GROMACS .gro file of C-alpha atoms in nm:
model
  372
    1MET     CA    1   0.046  -0.041  -0.011
    2LYS     CA    2   0.136   0.335  -0.075
    3ASN     CA    3   0.207   0.562   0.189
    4HIS     CA    4   0.233   0.903  -0.017
    5ARG     CA    5   0.075   1.173  -0.173
    6GLN     CA    6   0.008   1.189  -0.558
    7GLU     CA    7   0.149   1.487  -0.724
    8GLY     CA    8  -0.130   1.749  -0.749
    9SER     CA    9  -0.342   1.637  -0.425
   10ASP     CA   10  -0.245   1.935  -0.242
   11ASP     CA   11  -0.547   2.097  -0.119
   12LEU     CA   12  -0.857   1.821  -0.222
   13VAL     CA   13  -1.031   1.966   0.107
   14SER     CA   14  -0.990   2.372   0.208
   15SER     CA   15  -0.922   2.371   0.552
   16GLN     CA   16  -1.185   2.615   0.588
   17VAL     CA   17  -1.373   2.242   0.543
   18LEU     CA   18  -1.202   2.012   0.736
   19GLN     CA   19  -1.205   2.269   1.015
   20LYS     CA   20  -1.598   2.297   0.972
   21THR     CA   21  -1.617   1.854   1.006
   22ILE     CA   22  -1.408   1.855   1.316
   23ASP     CA   23  -1.565   2.156   1.444
   24GLU     CA   24  -1.908   1.961   1.422
   25LEU     CA   25  -1.842   1.673   1.560
   26ARG     CA   26  -1.610   1.846   1.854
   27ALA     CA   27  -1.943   1.991   1.992
   28ILE     CA   28  -2.115   1.702   1.938
   29THR     CA   29  -1.853   1.453   2.155
   30ARG     CA   30  -1.616   1.645   2.324
   31ILE     CA   31  -1.278   1.488   2.191
   32ASP     CA   32  -1.090   1.708   2.030
   33LEU     CA   33  -0.889   1.650   1.732
   34CYS     CA   34  -0.692   1.800   1.457
   35VAL     CA   35  -0.574   1.726   1.055
   36LEU     CA   36  -0.220   1.734   0.960
   37SER     CA   37  -0.030   1.707   0.650
   38LEU     CA   38   0.181   1.414   0.607
   39GLU     CA   39   0.479   1.700   0.694
   40GLY     CA   40   0.314   1.741   1.021
   41GLN     CA   41   0.185   2.092   0.914
   42MET     CA   42  -0.176   2.141   1.103
   43LEU     CA   43  -0.445   2.281   0.902
   44ALA     CA   44  -0.785   2.223   1.101
   45SER     CA   45  -0.807   2.175   1.490
   46THR     CA   46  -0.978   2.230   1.764
   47PHE     CA   47  -0.723   2.152   2.042
   48SER     CA   48  -0.675   2.449   2.196
   49GLU     CA   49  -0.284   2.387   2.298
   50ASN     CA   50  -0.088   2.073   2.332
   51SER     CA   51  -0.108   1.917   1.987
   52PRO     CA   52   0.128   1.611   1.846
   53ASN     CA   53   0.429   1.680   1.817
   54PRO     CA   54   0.487   1.712   1.378
   55ASP     CA   55   0.798   1.430   1.447
   56TYR     CA   56   0.546   1.176   1.549
   57ILE     CA   57   0.309   1.267   1.275
   58ARG     CA   58   0.613   1.171   0.954
   59GLU     CA   59   0.726   0.858   1.126
   60PHE     CA   60   0.368   0.721   1.154
   61ALA     CA   61   0.298   0.900   0.795
   62ASN     CA   62   0.532   0.684   0.746
   63SER     CA   63   0.451   0.345   0.856
   64PRO     CA   64   0.267   0.076   0.766
   65ALA     CA   65  -0.027   0.088   1.094
   66ASP     CA   66  -0.367   0.231   0.964
   67SER     CA   67  -0.423   0.347   1.342
   68GLN     CA   68  -0.165   0.390   1.603
   69VAL     CA   69  -0.195   0.526   2.015
   70LEU     CA   70   0.102   0.761   2.071
   71GLN     CA   71   0.216   0.986   2.403
   72GLY     CA   72  -0.164   1.010   2.445
   73TYR     CA   73  -0.306   1.030   2.090
   74HIS     CA   74  -0.491   0.811   1.841
   75PHE     CA   75  -0.356   0.872   1.549
   76PHE     CA   76  -0.565   0.776   1.169
   77LYS     CA   77  -0.425   0.806   0.829
   78VAL     CA   78  -0.710   0.912   0.591
   79TYR     CA   79  -0.666   0.760   0.231
   80ASP     CA   80  -0.773   0.920  -0.106
   81ASP     CA   81  -0.798   0.544  -0.303
   82GLN     CA   82  -0.472   0.383  -0.211
   83ASN     CA   83  -0.273   0.698  -0.127
   84VAL     CA   84  -0.213   0.846   0.263
   85GLU     CA   85  -0.361   1.211   0.232
   86TYR     CA   86  -0.449   1.350   0.559
   87VAL     CA   87  -0.308   1.232   0.909
   88LEU     CA   88  -0.627   1.284   1.175
   89VAL     CA   89  -0.519   1.266   1.567
   90THR     CA   90  -0.794   1.233   1.811
   91GLY     CA   91  -0.692   1.344   2.187
   92GLY     CA   92  -0.642   1.040   2.473
   93GLY     CA   93  -0.633   0.656   2.364
   94SER     CA   94  -0.928   0.605   2.433
   95GLU     CA   95  -1.259   0.357   2.278
   96ASP     CA   96  -1.427   0.675   2.244
   97ALA     CA   97  -1.120   0.882   2.115
   98TYR     CA   98  -1.083   0.570   1.903
   99MET     CA   99  -1.468   0.560   1.779
  100ILE     CA  100  -1.468   0.917   1.723
  101GLY     CA  101  -1.122   0.931   1.457
  102LYS     CA  102  -1.264   0.646   1.335
  103ILE     CA  103  -1.594   0.824   1.233
  104ALA     CA  104  -1.365   1.155   1.180
  105VAL     CA  105  -1.122   0.946   0.926
  106SER     CA  106  -1.510   0.817   0.743
  107GLN     CA  107  -1.604   1.168   0.704
  108ILE     CA  108  -1.314   1.298   0.569
  109GLN     CA  109  -1.285   1.036   0.282
  110ASN     CA  110  -1.605   1.063   0.179
  111LEU     CA  111  -1.555   1.483   0.163
  112ILE     CA  112  -1.197   1.380  -0.072
  113ILE     CA  113  -1.443   1.171  -0.299
  114ALA     CA  114  -1.718   1.476  -0.363
  115TYR     CA  115  -1.436   1.743  -0.406
  116LYS     CA  116  -1.244   1.502  -0.631
  117GLU     CA  117  -1.548   1.517  -0.824
  118ARG     CA  118  -1.657   1.814  -0.841
  119LEU     CA  119  -1.290   1.896  -0.965
  120ASP     CA  120  -1.353   1.581  -1.249
  121LYS     CA  121  -1.683   1.826  -1.352
  122ASN     CA  122  -1.515   2.140  -1.377
  123ASN     CA  123  -1.221   1.976  -1.543
  124PHE     CA  124  -1.458   1.848  -1.807
  125ILE     CA  125  -1.652   2.195  -1.836
  126GLN     CA  126  -1.350   2.349  -1.928
  127ASN     CA  127  -1.238   2.128  -2.180
  128LEU     CA  128  -1.574   2.074  -2.278
  129LEU     CA  129  -1.594   2.452  -2.345
  130LEU     CA  130  -1.205   2.461  -2.515
  131ASP     CA  131  -1.380   2.260  -2.758
  132ASN     CA  132  -1.072   2.078  -2.615
  133LEU     CA  133  -1.309   1.668  -2.663
  134LEU     CA  134  -1.349   1.461  -2.906
  135LEU     CA  135  -1.746   1.380  -3.010
  136VAL     CA  136  -1.715   1.031  -2.834
  137ASP     CA  137  -1.526   1.103  -2.547
  138ILE     CA  138  -1.750   1.376  -2.497
  139TYR     CA  139  -2.044   1.178  -2.450
  140ASN     CA  140  -1.828   0.891  -2.238
  141ARG     CA  141  -1.708   1.161  -1.954
  142ALA     CA  142  -2.050   1.289  -1.942
  143LYS     CA  143  -2.170   0.981  -1.883
  144LYS     CA  144  -1.910   0.866  -1.618
  145LEU     CA  145  -1.959   1.217  -1.432
  146ARG     CA  146  -2.372   1.115  -1.466
  147ILE     CA  147  -2.411   1.472  -1.694
  148ASP     CA  148  -2.710   1.525  -1.881
  149THR     CA  149  -2.602   1.532  -2.252
  150ASP     CA  150  -2.952   1.656  -2.406
  151VAL     CA  151  -3.060   1.929  -2.179
  152LYS     CA  152  -3.159   2.246  -2.283
  153ARG     CA  153  -2.851   2.507  -2.173
  154VAL     CA  154  -2.672   2.868  -2.212
  155VAL     CA  155  -2.315   2.965  -2.160
  156PHE     CA  156  -2.322   3.372  -1.928
  157MET     CA  157  -1.950   3.495  -1.936
  158VAL     CA  158  -1.974   3.775  -1.657
  159GLU     CA  159  -1.690   3.981  -1.666
  160THR     CA  160  -1.528   4.199  -1.410
  161LYS     CA  161  -1.318   4.502  -1.354
  162TYR     CA  162  -1.052   4.322  -1.146
  163GLU     CA  163  -0.838   4.015  -1.243
  164LYS     CA  164  -0.938   3.683  -1.018
  165ASP     CA  165  -1.213   3.854  -0.859
  166ASN     CA  166  -1.268   3.623  -0.626
  167SER     CA  167  -1.562   3.752  -0.430
  168ALA     CA  168  -1.737   3.791  -0.720
  169MET     CA  169  -1.644   3.437  -0.820
  170GLU     CA  170  -1.816   3.342  -0.470
  171THR     CA  171  -2.145   3.516  -0.524
  172VAL     CA  172  -2.169   3.359  -0.841
  173LYS     CA  173  -2.113   3.040  -0.669
  174SER     CA  174  -2.364   3.135  -0.386
  175LEU     CA  175  -2.621   3.246  -0.590
  176PHE     CA  176  -2.623   2.947  -0.833
  177ALA     CA  177  -2.597   2.677  -0.464
  178SER     CA  178  -2.903   2.553  -0.484
  179LYS     CA  179  -2.870   2.405  -0.830
  180PRO     CA  180  -2.640   2.142  -0.890
  181LYS     CA  181  -2.691   2.096  -1.222
  182ASP     CA  182  -2.557   2.426  -1.316
  183PHE     CA  183  -2.186   2.438  -1.376
  184ILE     CA  184  -1.958   2.779  -1.218
  185THR     CA  185  -1.593   2.784  -1.369
  186ALA     CA  186  -1.316   3.050  -1.507
  187ILE     CA  187  -1.053   2.980  -1.806
  188ASP     CA  188  -0.921   3.334  -1.755
  189GLU     CA  189  -0.813   3.639  -1.504
  190LYS     CA  190  -1.149   3.805  -1.551
  191SER     CA  191  -1.382   3.627  -1.637
  192ILE     CA  192  -1.665   3.369  -1.490
  193ILE     CA  193  -1.825   3.111  -1.746
  194ILE     CA  194  -2.189   2.954  -1.609
  195VAL     CA  195  -2.325   2.730  -1.810
  196LYS     CA  196  -2.741   2.669  -1.640
  197GLU     CA  197  -2.936   2.470  -1.744
  198LEU     CA  198  -3.281   2.554  -1.836
  199LYS     CA  199  -3.637   2.448  -1.849
  200GLU     CA  200  -3.822   2.403  -2.190
  201SER     CA  201  -3.991   2.660  -2.073
  202ASP     CA  202  -3.748   2.922  -2.007
  203ASP     CA  203  -3.728   3.194  -2.280
  204PHE     CA  204  -3.540   3.508  -2.407
  205GLU     CA  205  -3.695   3.703  -2.125
  206GLU     CA  206  -3.569   3.438  -1.855
  207LEU     CA  207  -3.243   3.487  -1.974
  208ASN     CA  208  -3.245   3.788  -1.982
  209ARG     CA  209  -3.401   3.835  -1.614
  210ILE     CA  210  -3.109   3.565  -1.496
  211ALA     CA  211  -2.846   3.799  -1.679
  212ARG     CA  212  -2.993   4.130  -1.468
  213THR     CA  213  -2.960   3.929  -1.152
  214LEU     CA  214  -2.599   3.852  -1.169
  215VAL     CA  215  -2.534   4.244  -1.252
  216ASP     CA  216  -2.735   4.357  -0.940
  217MET     CA  217  -2.607   4.094  -0.726
  218LEU     CA  218  -2.234   4.170  -0.780
  219ASN     CA  219  -2.270   4.496  -0.749
  220ALA     CA  220  -2.470   4.536  -0.467
  221GLU     CA  221  -2.251   4.215  -0.276
  222ALA     CA  222  -1.913   4.169  -0.415
  223MET     CA  223  -1.891   4.594  -0.536
  224SER     CA  224  -1.752   4.495  -0.837
  225GLN     CA  225  -1.880   4.705  -1.179
  226VAL     CA  226  -1.956   4.360  -1.404
  227ARG     CA  227  -2.099   4.316  -1.781
  228VAL     CA  228  -2.300   3.985  -1.855
  229SER     CA  229  -2.353   3.842  -2.169
  230TYR     CA  230  -2.456   3.549  -2.269
  231GLY     CA  231  -2.522   3.287  -2.637
  232ASN     CA  232  -2.792   3.098  -2.741
  233VAL     CA  233  -2.937   2.842  -2.611
  234ILE     CA  234  -2.807   2.483  -2.693
  235HIS     CA  235  -2.983   2.091  -2.657
  236GLU     CA  236  -2.664   1.882  -2.685
  237ILE     CA  237  -2.407   1.907  -2.444
  238LYS     CA  238  -2.124   1.889  -2.736
  239ASP     CA  239  -2.301   2.220  -2.877
  240VAL     CA  240  -2.142   2.443  -2.494
  241SER     CA  241  -1.823   2.554  -2.683
  242ARG     CA  242  -2.074   2.727  -2.908
  243SER     CA  243  -2.252   2.872  -2.713
  244TYR     CA  244  -1.963   3.018  -2.493
  245LYS     CA  245  -1.760   3.161  -2.781
  246GLU     CA  246  -2.130   3.308  -2.895
  247ALA     CA  247  -2.125   3.464  -2.470
  248LYS     CA  248  -1.755   3.542  -2.560
  249MET     CA  249  -1.782   3.725  -2.915
  250ALA     CA  250  -2.093   3.918  -2.736
  251LEU     CA  251  -1.868   4.091  -2.452
  252GLU     CA  252  -1.627   4.157  -2.686
  253VAL     CA  253  -1.890   4.313  -2.963
  254GLY     CA  254  -2.035   4.507  -2.672
  255LYS     CA  255  -1.711   4.654  -2.562
  256ILE     CA  256  -1.681   4.837  -2.920
  257PHE     CA  257  -2.047   4.918  -3.021
  258TYR     CA  258  -2.302   4.894  -2.674
  259SER     CA  259  -2.066   5.017  -2.397
  260ASP     CA  260  -2.375   5.194  -2.214
  261LYS     CA  261  -2.543   4.827  -2.210
  262ILE     CA  262  -2.441   4.591  -1.915
  263VAL     CA  263  -2.636   4.284  -2.029
  264ILE     CA  264  -2.521   4.177  -2.367
  265PRO     CA  265  -2.753   3.845  -2.569
  266TYR     CA  266  -2.523   3.733  -2.911
  267SER     CA  267  -2.878   3.692  -2.989
  268ASN     CA  268  -2.881   4.139  -2.999
  269LEU     CA  269  -2.534   4.247  -3.179
  270GLY     CA  270  -2.764   4.271  -3.512
  271ILE     CA  271  -2.483   4.483  -3.769
  272GLY     CA  272  -2.244   4.531  -3.495
  273ARG     CA  273  -2.163   4.089  -3.529
  274LEU     CA  274  -2.057   4.206  -3.859
  275ILE     CA  275  -1.871   4.495  -3.822
  276TYR     CA  276  -1.642   4.251  -3.554
  277GLN     CA  277  -1.566   4.008  -3.773
  278LEU     CA  278  -1.429   4.205  -4.123
  279PRO     CA  279  -1.079   4.235  -4.211
  280ILE     CA  280  -0.895   4.610  -4.115
  281PRO     CA  281  -0.773   4.609  -4.439
  282LEU     CA  282  -1.136   4.610  -4.634
  283CYS     CA  283  -1.227   4.802  -4.316
  284GLN     CA  284  -0.966   5.134  -4.406
  285MET     CA  285  -1.044   5.107  -4.778
  286PHE     CA  286  -1.467   5.117  -4.723
  287MET     CA  287  -1.426   5.408  -4.514
  288LYS     CA  288  -1.171   5.613  -4.782
  289GLU     CA  289  -1.452   5.492  -5.060
  290VAL     CA  290  -1.770   5.672  -4.789
  291PHE     CA  291  -1.559   5.938  -4.637
  292GLY     CA  292  -1.231   5.980  -4.890
  293GLU     CA  293  -1.004   6.182  -4.613
  294GLN     CA  294  -1.237   6.318  -4.364
  295LEU     CA  295  -1.343   6.000  -4.135
  296PRO     CA  296  -1.683   6.047  -3.881
  297ASP     CA  297  -1.448   6.042  -3.592
  298THR     CA  298  -1.288   6.395  -3.692
  299PHE     CA  299  -1.611   6.538  -3.693
  300ASP     CA  300  -1.720   6.840  -3.372
  301ASP     CA  301  -1.921   6.760  -3.097
  302GLU     CA  302  -2.222   6.948  -3.224
  303THR     CA  303  -2.244   6.755  -3.563
  304LEU     CA  304  -2.199   6.423  -3.422
  305THR     CA  305  -2.453   6.521  -3.118
  306THR     CA  306  -2.655   6.627  -3.414
  307ILE     CA  307  -2.592   6.295  -3.602
  308ASN     CA  308  -2.701   6.046  -3.305
  309LYS     CA  309  -2.956   6.217  -3.178
  310PHE     CA  310  -3.100   6.198  -3.561
  311PHE     CA  311  -3.056   5.857  -3.590
  312GLU     CA  312  -3.207   5.821  -3.179
  313ASN     CA  313  -3.489   5.940  -3.308
  314ASN     CA  314  -3.548   5.726  -3.675
  315LEU     CA  315  -3.435   6.046  -3.888
  316ASN     CA  316  -3.725   6.208  -3.716
  317VAL     CA  317  -3.609   6.616  -3.835
  318SER     CA  318  -3.869   6.721  -3.622
  319GLU     CA  319  -3.817   6.512  -3.302
  320THR     CA  320  -3.450   6.547  -3.274
  321SER     CA  321  -3.529   6.955  -3.348
  322ARG     CA  322  -3.730   6.925  -3.026
  323GLN     CA  323  -3.460   6.690  -2.876
  324LEU     CA  324  -3.141   6.960  -2.899
  325TYR     CA  325  -3.402   7.243  -2.821
  326VAL     CA  326  -3.292   7.422  -3.194
  327HIS     CA  327  -3.553   7.525  -3.475
  328ARG     CA  328  -3.621   7.263  -3.762
  329ASN     CA  329  -3.447   7.455  -3.946
  330THR     CA  330  -3.127   7.489  -3.783
  331LEU     CA  331  -3.174   7.143  -3.761
  332VAL     CA  332  -3.191   7.103  -4.197
  333TYR     CA  333  -2.908   7.342  -4.177
  334ARG     CA  334  -2.646   7.096  -3.981
  335LEU     CA  335  -2.793   6.823  -4.215
  336GLU     CA  336  -2.742   7.037  -4.524
  337LYS     CA  337  -2.391   7.142  -4.400
  338LEU     CA  338  -2.274   6.715  -4.318
  339GLN     CA  339  -2.405   6.627  -4.672
  340LYS     CA  340  -2.190   6.886  -4.810
  341SER     CA  341  -1.890   6.783  -4.653
  342THR     CA  342  -1.968   6.377  -4.636
  343GLY     CA  343  -2.168   6.357  -4.966
  344LEU     CA  344  -2.458   6.152  -4.746
  345ASP     CA  345  -2.791   6.274  -4.704
  346ILE     CA  346  -2.869   6.116  -4.367
  347ARG     CA  347  -3.232   6.245  -4.396
  348VAL     CA  348  -3.268   5.908  -4.713
  349PHE     CA  349  -3.258   5.583  -4.561
  350ASP     CA  350  -2.975   5.482  -4.805
  351ASP     CA  351  -2.732   5.731  -4.700
  352ALA     CA  352  -2.812   5.687  -4.377
  353LEU     CA  353  -2.729   5.328  -4.346
  354THR     CA  354  -2.414   5.375  -4.478
  355PHE     CA  355  -2.293   5.652  -4.225
  356LYS     CA  356  -2.427   5.435  -3.991
  357ILE     CA  357  -2.229   5.175  -4.011
  358ALA     CA  358  -1.912   5.357  -4.124
  359MET     CA  359  -1.921   5.522  -3.765
  360MET     CA  360  -1.967   5.165  -3.630
  361VAL     CA  361  -1.637   5.079  -3.882
  362VAL     CA  362  -1.484   5.370  -3.702
  363SER     CA  363  -1.557   5.234  -3.374
  364TYR     CA  364  -1.406   4.888  -3.455
  365MET     CA  365  -1.118   5.012  -3.602
  366LYS     CA  366  -1.025   5.225  -3.326
  367TYR     CA  367  -1.094   4.996  -3.083
  368MET     CA  368  -0.832   4.707  -3.282
  369GLU     CA  369  -0.622   4.993  -3.257
  370LYS     CA  370  -0.597   5.062  -2.922
  371ILE     CA  371  -0.526   4.609  -2.850
  372ASP     CA  372  -0.238   4.591  -3.079
   0.00000   0.00000   0.00000
């Protein structure tokens, strides 16, 4: 029987969980317990003082015995499969101390099994999101991990302001704590991913409600400014990566074209999604053809405000002039001045469409320039 941990098994069960487990046993039995690493490092303890000597721990860990009484303490090995993971110690060498020790070992070994399964599921979901699995492996591993393969799901992506935002991750986990079929994970430093199982009746409104709940909770509890996107609904586990890619694209496209929105569904990206996939040389060529040398970002603030307000009001001159607090003739003069400089009359739908696309292309080009 091996007496050494497998590589990479450190911190399999968190110290907080181990502490909670032995605290509960101590409250019931009045017998002190502690859990130590094989090197004698204290991980959790109810002893107020006189805890066992670390040398005894190392000596016991390397011995063939599964339990042993030493210096008035009862020592037990806690196994992860065939490997010793922890040493558990109870105070006193009595029969009660032995019995409580055996119960504690059993509880901790069950925790290890549960945590390993959770780690296995997390690893599977991450590989699934990144498209790292063959189709046959997806279904085989899902079956082994007891994950349904043909249910309705969607991928949400939460972008946090700070890298490795642990408080945001904990808040998200607490929100979905009662939903064991939902998976929360992270692939990069600034985003949290939720693979959410849906009911057949869940519609677009429900997805938006979930996204808004995430935003509201994270802004309130974790005090973290977040944006949430989500992909299209999928019905097969093999398509989870597609929904993830859509959610990821929605976040990026949202930053460029819809920076005022904090919830961005992939299905609402519209023309921004098409522009995002254009090569930059093609964008540059298009801009020169439409504007020559005077790009829209060189217009003064008054002109840009006028254009944006005109588009917001669906090319309605009267409503735009009212909202800008200018006379209708003043607005018409501004629009005619714009027509002279660009050759586009944005009172005409085709020209307005060309102008709107051009402004979005400029936003895209500036964004790409900034991240290069």
